[in-house]
mmCIF file of C-alpha atoms in Angstrom:
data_model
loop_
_atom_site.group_PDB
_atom_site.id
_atom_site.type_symbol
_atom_site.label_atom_id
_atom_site.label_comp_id
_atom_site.label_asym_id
_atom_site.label_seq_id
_atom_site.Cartn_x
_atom_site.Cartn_y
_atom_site.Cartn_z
ATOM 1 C CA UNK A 1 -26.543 86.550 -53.010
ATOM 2 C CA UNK A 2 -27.248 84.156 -50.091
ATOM 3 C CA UNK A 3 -24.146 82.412 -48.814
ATOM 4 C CA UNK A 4 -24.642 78.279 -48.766
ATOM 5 C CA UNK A 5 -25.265 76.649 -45.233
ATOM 6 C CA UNK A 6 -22.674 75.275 -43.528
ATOM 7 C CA UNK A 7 -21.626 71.827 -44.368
ATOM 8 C CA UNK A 8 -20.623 68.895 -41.205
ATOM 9 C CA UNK A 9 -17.635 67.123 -41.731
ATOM 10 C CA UNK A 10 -18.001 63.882 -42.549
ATOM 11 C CA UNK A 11 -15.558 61.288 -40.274
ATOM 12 C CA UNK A 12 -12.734 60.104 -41.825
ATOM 13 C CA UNK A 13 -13.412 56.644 -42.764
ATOM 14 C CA UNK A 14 -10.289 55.428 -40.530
ATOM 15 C CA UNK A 15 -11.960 56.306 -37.507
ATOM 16 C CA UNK A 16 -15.594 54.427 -38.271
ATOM 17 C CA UNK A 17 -12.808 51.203 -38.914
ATOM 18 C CA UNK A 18 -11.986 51.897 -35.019
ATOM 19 C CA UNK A 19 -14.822 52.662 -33.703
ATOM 20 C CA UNK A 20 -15.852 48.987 -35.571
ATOM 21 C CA UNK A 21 -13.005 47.314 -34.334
ATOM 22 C CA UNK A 22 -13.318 48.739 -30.915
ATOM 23 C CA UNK A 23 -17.215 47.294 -30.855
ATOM 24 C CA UNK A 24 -15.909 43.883 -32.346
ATOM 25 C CA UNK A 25 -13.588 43.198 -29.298
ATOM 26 C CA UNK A 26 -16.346 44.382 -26.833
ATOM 27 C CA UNK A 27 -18.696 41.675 -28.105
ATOM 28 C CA UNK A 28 -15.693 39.185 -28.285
ATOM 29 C CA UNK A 29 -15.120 39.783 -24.758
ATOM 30 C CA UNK A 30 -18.586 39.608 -23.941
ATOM 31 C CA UNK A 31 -19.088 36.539 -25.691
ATOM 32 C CA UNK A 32 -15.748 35.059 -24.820
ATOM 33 C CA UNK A 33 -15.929 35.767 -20.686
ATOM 34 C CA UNK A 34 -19.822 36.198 -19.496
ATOM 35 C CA UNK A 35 -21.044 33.781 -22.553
ATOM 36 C CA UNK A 36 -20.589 30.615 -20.416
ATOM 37 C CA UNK A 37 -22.728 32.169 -17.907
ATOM 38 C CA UNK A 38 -25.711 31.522 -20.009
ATOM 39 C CA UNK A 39 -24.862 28.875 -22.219
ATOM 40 C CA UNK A 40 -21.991 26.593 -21.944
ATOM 41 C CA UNK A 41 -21.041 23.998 -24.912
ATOM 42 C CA UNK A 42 -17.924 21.433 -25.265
ATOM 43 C CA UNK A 43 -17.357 19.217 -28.120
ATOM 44 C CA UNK A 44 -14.536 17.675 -26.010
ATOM 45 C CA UNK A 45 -16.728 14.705 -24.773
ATOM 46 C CA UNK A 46 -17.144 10.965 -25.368
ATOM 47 C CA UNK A 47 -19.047 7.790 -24.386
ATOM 48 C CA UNK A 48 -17.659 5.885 -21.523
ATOM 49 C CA UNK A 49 -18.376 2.990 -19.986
ATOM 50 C CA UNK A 50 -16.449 0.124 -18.055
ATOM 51 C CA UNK A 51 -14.183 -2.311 -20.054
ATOM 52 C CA UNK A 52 -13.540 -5.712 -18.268
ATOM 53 C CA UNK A 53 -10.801 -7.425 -19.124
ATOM 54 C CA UNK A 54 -11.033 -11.017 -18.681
ATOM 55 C CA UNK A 55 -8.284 -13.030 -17.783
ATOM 56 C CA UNK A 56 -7.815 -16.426 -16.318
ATOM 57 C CA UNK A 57 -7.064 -17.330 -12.500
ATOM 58 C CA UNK A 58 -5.955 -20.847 -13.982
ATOM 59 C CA UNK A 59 -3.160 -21.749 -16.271
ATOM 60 C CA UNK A 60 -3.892 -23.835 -19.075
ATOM 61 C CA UNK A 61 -4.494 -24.203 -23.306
ATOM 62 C CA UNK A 62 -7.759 -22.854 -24.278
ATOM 63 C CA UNK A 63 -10.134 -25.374 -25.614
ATOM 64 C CA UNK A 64 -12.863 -24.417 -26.826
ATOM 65 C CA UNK A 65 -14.284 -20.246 -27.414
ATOM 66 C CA UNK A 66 -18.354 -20.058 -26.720
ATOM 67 C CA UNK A 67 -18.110 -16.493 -27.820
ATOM 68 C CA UNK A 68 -18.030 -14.469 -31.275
ATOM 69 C CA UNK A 69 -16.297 -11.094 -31.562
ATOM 70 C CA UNK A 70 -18.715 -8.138 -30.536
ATOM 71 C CA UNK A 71 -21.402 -10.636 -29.361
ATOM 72 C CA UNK A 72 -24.033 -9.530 -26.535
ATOM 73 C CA UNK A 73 -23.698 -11.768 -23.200
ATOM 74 C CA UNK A 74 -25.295 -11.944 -20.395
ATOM 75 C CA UNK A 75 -23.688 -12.445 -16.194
ATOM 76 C CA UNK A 76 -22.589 -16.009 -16.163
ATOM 77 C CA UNK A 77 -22.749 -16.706 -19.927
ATOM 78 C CA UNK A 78 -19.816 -18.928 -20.890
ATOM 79 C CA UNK A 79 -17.283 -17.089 -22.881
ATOM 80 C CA UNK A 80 -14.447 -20.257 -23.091
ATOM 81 C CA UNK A 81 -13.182 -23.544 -21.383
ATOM 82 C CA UNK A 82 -9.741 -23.729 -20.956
ATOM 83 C CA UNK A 83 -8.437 -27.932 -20.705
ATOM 84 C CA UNK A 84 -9.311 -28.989 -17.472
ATOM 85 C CA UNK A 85 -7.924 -32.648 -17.935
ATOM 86 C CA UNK A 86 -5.115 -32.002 -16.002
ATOM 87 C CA UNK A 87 -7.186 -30.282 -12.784
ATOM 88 C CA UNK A 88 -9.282 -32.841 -12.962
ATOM 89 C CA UNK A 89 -6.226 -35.343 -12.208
ATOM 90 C CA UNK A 90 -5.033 -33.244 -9.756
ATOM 91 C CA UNK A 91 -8.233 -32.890 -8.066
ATOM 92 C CA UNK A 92 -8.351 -37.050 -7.769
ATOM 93 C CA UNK A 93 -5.406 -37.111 -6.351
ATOM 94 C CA UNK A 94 -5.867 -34.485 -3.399
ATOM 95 C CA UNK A 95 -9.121 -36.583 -2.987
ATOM 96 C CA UNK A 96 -6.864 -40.016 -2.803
ATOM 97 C CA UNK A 97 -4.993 -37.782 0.046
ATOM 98 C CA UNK A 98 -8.141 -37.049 1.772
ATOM 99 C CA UNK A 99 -9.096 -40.343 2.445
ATOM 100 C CA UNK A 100 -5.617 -41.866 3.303
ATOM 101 C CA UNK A 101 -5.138 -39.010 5.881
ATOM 102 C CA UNK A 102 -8.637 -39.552 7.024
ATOM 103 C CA UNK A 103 -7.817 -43.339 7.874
ATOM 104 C CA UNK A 104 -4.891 -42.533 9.296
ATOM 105 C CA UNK A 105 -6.680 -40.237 11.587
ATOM 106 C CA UNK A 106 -8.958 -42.774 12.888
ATOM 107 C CA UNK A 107 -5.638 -45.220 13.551
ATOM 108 C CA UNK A 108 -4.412 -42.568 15.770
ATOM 109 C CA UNK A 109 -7.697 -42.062 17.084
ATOM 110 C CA UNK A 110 -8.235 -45.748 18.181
ATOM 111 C CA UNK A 111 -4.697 -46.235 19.365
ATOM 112 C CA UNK A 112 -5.502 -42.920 21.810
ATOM 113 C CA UNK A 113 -8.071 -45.048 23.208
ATOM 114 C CA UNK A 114 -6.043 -48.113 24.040
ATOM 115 C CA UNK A 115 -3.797 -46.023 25.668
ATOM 116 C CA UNK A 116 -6.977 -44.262 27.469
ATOM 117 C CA UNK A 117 -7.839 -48.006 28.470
ATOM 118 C CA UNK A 118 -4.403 -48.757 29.660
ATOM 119 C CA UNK A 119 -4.559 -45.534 31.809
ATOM 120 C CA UNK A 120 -7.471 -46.782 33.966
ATOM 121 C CA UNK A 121 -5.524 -50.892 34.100
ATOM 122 C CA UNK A 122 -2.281 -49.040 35.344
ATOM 123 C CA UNK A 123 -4.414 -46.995 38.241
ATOM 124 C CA UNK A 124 -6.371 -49.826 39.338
ATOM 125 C CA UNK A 125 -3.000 -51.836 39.648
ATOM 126 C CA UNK A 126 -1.361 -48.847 41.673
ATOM 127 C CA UNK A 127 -4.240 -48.736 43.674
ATOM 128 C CA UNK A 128 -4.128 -52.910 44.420
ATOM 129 C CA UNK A 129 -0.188 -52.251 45.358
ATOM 130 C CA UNK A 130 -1.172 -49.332 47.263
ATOM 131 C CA UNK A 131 -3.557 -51.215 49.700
ATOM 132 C CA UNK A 132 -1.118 -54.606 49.643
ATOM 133 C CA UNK A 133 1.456 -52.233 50.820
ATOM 134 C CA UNK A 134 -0.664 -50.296 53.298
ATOM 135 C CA UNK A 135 -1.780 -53.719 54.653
ATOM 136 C CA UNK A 136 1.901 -55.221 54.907
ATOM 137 C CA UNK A 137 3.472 -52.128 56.362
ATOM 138 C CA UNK A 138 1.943 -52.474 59.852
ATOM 139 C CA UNK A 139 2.231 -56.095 59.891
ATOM 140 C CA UNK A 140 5.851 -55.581 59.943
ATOM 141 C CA UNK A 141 6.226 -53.013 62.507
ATOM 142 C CA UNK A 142 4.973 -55.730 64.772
ATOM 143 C CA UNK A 143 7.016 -58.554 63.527
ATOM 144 C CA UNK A 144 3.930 -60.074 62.164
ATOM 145 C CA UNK A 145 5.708 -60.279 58.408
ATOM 146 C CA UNK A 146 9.396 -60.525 57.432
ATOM 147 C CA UNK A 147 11.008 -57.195 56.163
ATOM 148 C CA UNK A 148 11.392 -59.461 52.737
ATOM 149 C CA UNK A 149 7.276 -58.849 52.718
ATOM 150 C CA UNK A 150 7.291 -55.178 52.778
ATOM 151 C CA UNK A 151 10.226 -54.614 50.569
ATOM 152 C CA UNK A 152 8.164 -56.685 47.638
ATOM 153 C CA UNK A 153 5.204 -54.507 48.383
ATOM 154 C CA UNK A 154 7.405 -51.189 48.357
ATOM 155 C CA UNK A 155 8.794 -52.744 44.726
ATOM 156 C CA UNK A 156 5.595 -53.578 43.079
ATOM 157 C CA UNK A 157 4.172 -49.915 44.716
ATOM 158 C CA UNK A 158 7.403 -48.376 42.596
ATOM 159 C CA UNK A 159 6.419 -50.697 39.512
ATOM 160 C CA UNK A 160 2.759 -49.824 39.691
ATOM 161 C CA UNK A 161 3.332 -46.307 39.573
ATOM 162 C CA UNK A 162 5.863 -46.020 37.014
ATOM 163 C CA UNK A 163 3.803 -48.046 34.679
ATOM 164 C CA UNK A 164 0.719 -45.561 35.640
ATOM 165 C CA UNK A 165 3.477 -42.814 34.304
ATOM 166 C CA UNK A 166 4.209 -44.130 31.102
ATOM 167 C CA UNK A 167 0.743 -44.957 30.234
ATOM 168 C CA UNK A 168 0.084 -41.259 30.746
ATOM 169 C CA UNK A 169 3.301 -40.400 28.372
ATOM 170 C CA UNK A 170 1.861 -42.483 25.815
ATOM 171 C CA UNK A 171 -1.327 -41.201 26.228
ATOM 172 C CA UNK A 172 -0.028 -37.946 25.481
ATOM 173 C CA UNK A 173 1.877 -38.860 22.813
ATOM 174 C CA UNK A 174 -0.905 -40.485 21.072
ATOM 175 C CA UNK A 175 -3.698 -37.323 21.678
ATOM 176 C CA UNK A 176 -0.611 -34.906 19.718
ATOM 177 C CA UNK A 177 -0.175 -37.988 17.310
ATOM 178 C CA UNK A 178 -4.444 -37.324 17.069
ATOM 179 C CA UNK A 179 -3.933 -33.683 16.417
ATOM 180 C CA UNK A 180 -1.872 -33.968 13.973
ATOM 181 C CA UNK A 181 -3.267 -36.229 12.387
ATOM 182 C CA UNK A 182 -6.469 -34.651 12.005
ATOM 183 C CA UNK A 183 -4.218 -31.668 11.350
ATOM 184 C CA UNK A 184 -3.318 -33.274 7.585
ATOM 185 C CA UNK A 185 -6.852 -34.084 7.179
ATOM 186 C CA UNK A 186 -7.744 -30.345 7.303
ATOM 187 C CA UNK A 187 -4.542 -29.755 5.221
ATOM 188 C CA UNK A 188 -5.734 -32.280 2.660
ATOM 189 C CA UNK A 189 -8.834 -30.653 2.666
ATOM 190 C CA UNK A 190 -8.302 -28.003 1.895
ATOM 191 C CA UNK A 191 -6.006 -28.715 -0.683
ATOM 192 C CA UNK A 192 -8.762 -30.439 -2.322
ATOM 193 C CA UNK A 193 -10.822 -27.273 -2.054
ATOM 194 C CA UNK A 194 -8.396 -25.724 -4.175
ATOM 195 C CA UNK A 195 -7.790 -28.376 -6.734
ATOM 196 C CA UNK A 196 -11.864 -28.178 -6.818
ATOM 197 C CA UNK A 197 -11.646 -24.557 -7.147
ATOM 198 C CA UNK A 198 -9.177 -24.651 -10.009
ATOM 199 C CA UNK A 199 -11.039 -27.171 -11.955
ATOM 200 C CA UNK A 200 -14.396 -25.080 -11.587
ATOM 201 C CA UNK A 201 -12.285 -22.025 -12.448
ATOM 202 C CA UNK A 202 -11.039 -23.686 -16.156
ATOM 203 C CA UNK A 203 -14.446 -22.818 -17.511
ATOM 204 C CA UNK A 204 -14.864 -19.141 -17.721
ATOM 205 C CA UNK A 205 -17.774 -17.109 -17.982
ATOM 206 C CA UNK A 206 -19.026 -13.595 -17.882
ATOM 207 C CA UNK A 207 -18.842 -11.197 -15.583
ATOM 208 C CA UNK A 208 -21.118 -8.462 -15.953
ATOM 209 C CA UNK A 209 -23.827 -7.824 -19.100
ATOM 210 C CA UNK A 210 -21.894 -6.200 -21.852
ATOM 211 C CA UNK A 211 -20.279 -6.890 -25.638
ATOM 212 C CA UNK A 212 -17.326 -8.787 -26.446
ATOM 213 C CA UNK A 213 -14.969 -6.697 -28.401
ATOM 214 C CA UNK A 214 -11.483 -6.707 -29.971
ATOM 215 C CA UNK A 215 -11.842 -10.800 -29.954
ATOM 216 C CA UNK A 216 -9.066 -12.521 -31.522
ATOM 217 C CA UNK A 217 -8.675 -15.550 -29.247
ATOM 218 C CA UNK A 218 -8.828 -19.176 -30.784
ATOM 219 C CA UNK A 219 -8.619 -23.099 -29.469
ATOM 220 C CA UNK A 220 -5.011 -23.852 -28.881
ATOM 221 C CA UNK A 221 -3.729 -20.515 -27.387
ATOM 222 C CA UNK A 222 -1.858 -21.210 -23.636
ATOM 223 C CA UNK A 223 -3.378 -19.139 -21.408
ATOM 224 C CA UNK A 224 -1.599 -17.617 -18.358
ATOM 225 C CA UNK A 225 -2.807 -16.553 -15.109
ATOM 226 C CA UNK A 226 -3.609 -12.755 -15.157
ATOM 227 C CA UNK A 227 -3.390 -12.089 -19.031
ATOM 228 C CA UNK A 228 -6.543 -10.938 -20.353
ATOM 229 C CA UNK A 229 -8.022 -13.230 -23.083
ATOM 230 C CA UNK A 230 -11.532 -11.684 -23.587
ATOM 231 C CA UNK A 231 -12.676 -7.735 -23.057
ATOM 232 C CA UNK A 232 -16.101 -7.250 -22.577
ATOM 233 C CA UNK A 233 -17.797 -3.341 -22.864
ATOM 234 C CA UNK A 234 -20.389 -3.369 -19.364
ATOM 235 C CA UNK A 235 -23.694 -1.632 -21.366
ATOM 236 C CA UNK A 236 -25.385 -1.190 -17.980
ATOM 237 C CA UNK A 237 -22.294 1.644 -17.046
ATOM 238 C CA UNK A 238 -22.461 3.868 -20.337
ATOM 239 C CA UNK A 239 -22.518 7.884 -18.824
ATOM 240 C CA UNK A 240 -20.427 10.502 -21.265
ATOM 241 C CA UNK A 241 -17.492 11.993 -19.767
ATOM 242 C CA UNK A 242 -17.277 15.890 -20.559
ATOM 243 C CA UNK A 243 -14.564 17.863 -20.332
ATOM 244 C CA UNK A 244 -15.669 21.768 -19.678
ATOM 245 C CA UNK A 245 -13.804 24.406 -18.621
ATOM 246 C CA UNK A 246 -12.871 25.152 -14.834
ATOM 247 C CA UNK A 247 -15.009 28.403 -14.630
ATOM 248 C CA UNK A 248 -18.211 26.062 -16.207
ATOM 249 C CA UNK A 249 -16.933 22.467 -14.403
ATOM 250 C CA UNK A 250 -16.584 24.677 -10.738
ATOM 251 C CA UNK A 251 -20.156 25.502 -11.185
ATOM 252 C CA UNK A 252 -22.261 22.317 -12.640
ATOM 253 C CA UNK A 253 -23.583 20.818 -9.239
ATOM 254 C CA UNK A 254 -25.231 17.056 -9.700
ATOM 255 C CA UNK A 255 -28.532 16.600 -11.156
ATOM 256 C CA UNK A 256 -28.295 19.597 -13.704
ATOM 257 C CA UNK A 257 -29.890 18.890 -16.729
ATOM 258 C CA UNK A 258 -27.722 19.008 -20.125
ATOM 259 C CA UNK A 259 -28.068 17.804 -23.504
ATOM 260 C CA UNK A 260 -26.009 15.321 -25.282
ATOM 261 C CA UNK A 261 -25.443 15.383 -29.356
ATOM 262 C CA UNK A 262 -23.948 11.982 -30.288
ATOM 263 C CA UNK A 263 -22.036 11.708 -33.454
ATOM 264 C CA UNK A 264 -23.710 7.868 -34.033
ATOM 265 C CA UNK A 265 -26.889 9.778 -33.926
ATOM 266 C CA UNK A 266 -26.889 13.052 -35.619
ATOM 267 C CA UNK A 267 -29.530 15.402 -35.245
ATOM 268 C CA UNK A 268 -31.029 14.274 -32.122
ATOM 269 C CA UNK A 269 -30.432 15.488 -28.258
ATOM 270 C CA UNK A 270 -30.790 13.266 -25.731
ATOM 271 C CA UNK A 271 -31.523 14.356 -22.473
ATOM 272 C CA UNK A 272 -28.813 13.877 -19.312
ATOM 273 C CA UNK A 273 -27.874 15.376 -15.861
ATOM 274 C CA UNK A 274 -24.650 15.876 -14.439
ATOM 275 C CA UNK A 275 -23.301 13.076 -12.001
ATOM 276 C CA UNK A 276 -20.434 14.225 -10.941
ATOM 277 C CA UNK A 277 -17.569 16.963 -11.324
ATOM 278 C CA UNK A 278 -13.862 15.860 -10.937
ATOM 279 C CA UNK A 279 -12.429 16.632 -7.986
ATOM 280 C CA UNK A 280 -8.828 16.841 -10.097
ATOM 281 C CA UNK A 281 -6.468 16.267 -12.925
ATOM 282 C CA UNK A 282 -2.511 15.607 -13.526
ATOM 283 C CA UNK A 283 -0.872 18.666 -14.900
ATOM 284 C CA UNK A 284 1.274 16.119 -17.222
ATOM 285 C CA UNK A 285 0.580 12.781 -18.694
ATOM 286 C CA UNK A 286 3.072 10.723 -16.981
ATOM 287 C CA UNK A 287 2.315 7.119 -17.613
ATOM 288 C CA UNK A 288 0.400 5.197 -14.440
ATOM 289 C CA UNK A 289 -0.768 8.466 -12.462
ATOM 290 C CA UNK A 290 -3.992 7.773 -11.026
ATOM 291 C CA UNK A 291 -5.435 11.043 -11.628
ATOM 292 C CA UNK A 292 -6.449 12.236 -14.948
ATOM 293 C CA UNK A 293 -5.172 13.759 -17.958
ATOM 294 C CA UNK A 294 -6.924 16.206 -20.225
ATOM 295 C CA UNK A 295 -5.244 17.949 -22.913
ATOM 296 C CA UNK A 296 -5.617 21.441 -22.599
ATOM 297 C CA UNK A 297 -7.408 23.240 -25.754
ATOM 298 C CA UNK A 298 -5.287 26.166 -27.532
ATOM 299 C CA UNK A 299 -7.826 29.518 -27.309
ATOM 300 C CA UNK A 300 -6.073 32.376 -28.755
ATOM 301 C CA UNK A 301 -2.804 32.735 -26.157
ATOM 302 C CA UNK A 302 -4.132 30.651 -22.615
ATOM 303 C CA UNK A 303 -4.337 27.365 -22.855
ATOM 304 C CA UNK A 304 -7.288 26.526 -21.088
ATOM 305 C CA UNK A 305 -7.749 23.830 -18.276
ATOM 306 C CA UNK A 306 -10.523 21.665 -18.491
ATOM 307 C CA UNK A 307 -12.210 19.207 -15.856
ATOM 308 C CA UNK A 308 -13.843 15.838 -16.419
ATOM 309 C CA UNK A 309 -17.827 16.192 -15.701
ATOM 310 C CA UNK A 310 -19.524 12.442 -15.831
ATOM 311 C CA UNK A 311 -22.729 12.921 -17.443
ATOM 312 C CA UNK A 312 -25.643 9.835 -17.109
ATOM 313 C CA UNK A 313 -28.607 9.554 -19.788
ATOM 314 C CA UNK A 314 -31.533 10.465 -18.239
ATOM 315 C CA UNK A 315 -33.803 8.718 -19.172
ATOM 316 C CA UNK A 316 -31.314 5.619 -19.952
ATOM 317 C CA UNK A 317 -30.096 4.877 -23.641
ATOM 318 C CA UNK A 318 -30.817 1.470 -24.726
ATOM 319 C CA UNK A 319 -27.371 -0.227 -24.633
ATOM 320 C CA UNK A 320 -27.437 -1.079 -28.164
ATOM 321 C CA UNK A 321 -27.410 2.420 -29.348
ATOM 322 C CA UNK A 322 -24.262 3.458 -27.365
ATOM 323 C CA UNK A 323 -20.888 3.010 -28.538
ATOM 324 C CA UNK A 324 -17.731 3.243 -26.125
ATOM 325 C CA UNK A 325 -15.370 5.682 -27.200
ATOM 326 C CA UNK A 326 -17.347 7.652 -29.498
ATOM 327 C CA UNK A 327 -17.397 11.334 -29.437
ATOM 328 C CA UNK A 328 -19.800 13.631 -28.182
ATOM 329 C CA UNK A 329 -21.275 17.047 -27.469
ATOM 330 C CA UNK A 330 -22.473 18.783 -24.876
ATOM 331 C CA UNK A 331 -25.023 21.561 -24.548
ATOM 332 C CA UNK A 332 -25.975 23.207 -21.084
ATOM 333 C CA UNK A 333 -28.196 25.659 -20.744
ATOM 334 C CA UNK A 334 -27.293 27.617 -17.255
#
């Protein structure tokens, strides 16, 4: 009788679980280290743009609002008028100012030339007492004239030329009397300048293009200088800012091409390139640093450090279709 052929063993199922297991990691850590090499994705992104904050450089109660909440302006559209009754007093008065200082400048000004005047009468008397006494001096060396003679010559000499003195204090006292005074008409100038200034600044009006947003303000509220009263959303500065990881962010250079899923838009890519990679980030979020702050994303055990990319549409969105602060995607094919 013919003996059977021999049989292989078959594995013992606890090894094909390895050998599975074993496989699974190797494509994990395939996927997990060298996938970003070819594609690299982030749902950590959102739509940016600049937020101006409007506040006034004037004090005053708000009068009147030209501007609905989430309305479209346009640079130099007006947004409110703040009560400009009491600028426009003060600006009358710095005017009244003006003018008296002005007049007063021209009284100094003509009294400067009386004293100019009174300069030249004073030399041409000095110079009259100067020849008398030149004349009467030899006459009395030879006994022609009385020593009485000469001594009223030497006196009116002395009074001539103490007269021509103080005409030439005055005169100096009324040129720095001129300065000054045309001194307080710059001063009041200028202070009319700013009382202008002030009244021009009670009407306020937009910045940039954008959207009013957030707008609660109504006639009657006191507005203070440097508190923000109006935010407006600048729609020609919407980019998406991406957070990636350091290995991906360390290796985007500007001008690569990406694609951007919107959540307003599901279902469509839009086409971008990379502006710019952040050159750094705060390792906690302490209140007023400059730098930014990105939470790092739990993956597994690391927590992994991410770095803000700026992303532009290219070509450009239409403004209207862009919402700041709404989240993104990011898709780049390396």
């Amino acid at each position: 009788m013919a003996s059977d052929p021999p049989q292989t063993p078959v594995p013992p199922r606890k090894s094909r679980l390895r050998w599975w297991i074993v496989l699974f990691l190797c494509l994990g850590a395939v996927v997990y280290f060298g996938g970003d090499s070819v594609i690299a994705y982030t749902d950590d992104a959102y739509v940016q743009s600049d937020f101006v904050a409007i506040a006034p450089e004037v004090d005053g109660v708000v009068q009147s609002v030209a501007v609905t909440d989430n309305q479209s302006v346009k640079t130099g559209d007006r947004l409110l008028q703040l009560d400009p009754e009491s600028y426009r007093l003060a600006l009358a008065l710095k005017q009244d100012r003006v003018a008296a200082a002005a007049a007063d400048a021209d009284e100094k000004t003509g009294a400067a030339a009386l004293t100019a005047s009174q300069i030249d009468s004073a030399n041409a008397a000095l110079q009259l007492a100067q020849q008398e006494y030149n004349r009467i001096k030899p006459l009395v060396a030879d006994q022609a004239l009385s020593q009485e003679e000469l001594n009223r010559a030497t006196d009116a000499l002395r009074r001539a030329q103490d007269q021509l003195a103080e005409a030439h204090t005055q005169a100096d006292v009324a040129r720095r009397q001129v300065d000054l005074a045309k001194t307080a008409v710059e001063t009041a100038k200028a202070e009319q300048a700013i009382a202008a200034y002030a009244l021009f600044r009670t009407e306020i009006k937009a910045p940039v293009d954008g959207y009013v947003t957030n707008l609660t303000l109504r006639p009657g509220v006191y507005a203070r200088v440097g508190a923000p009263l109006i935010g407006i959303v600048d729609d020609s500065r919407f980019r998406i800012t991406a957070n990636f990881k350091e290995n991906v962010a360390a290796s985007l250079a500007p001008g690569k091409t990406v694609w951007i899923w919107l959540d307003s838009h599901p279902w469509r890519l839009f086409p971008g390139r990379v502006q710019s990679v952040g050159r750094g980030i705060a390792r906690n979020d302490t209140p007023g640093l400059l730098l930014p702050y990105v939470t790092p994303t739990t993956n597994w055990i690391r927590l992994l450090r991410r770095l803000p990319v700026t992303i532009v549409f290219d070509p450009p969105v239409p403004p209207g279709d862009l919402y700041m602060g709404a989240d993104a995607r990011v898709l780049i094919i390396r």
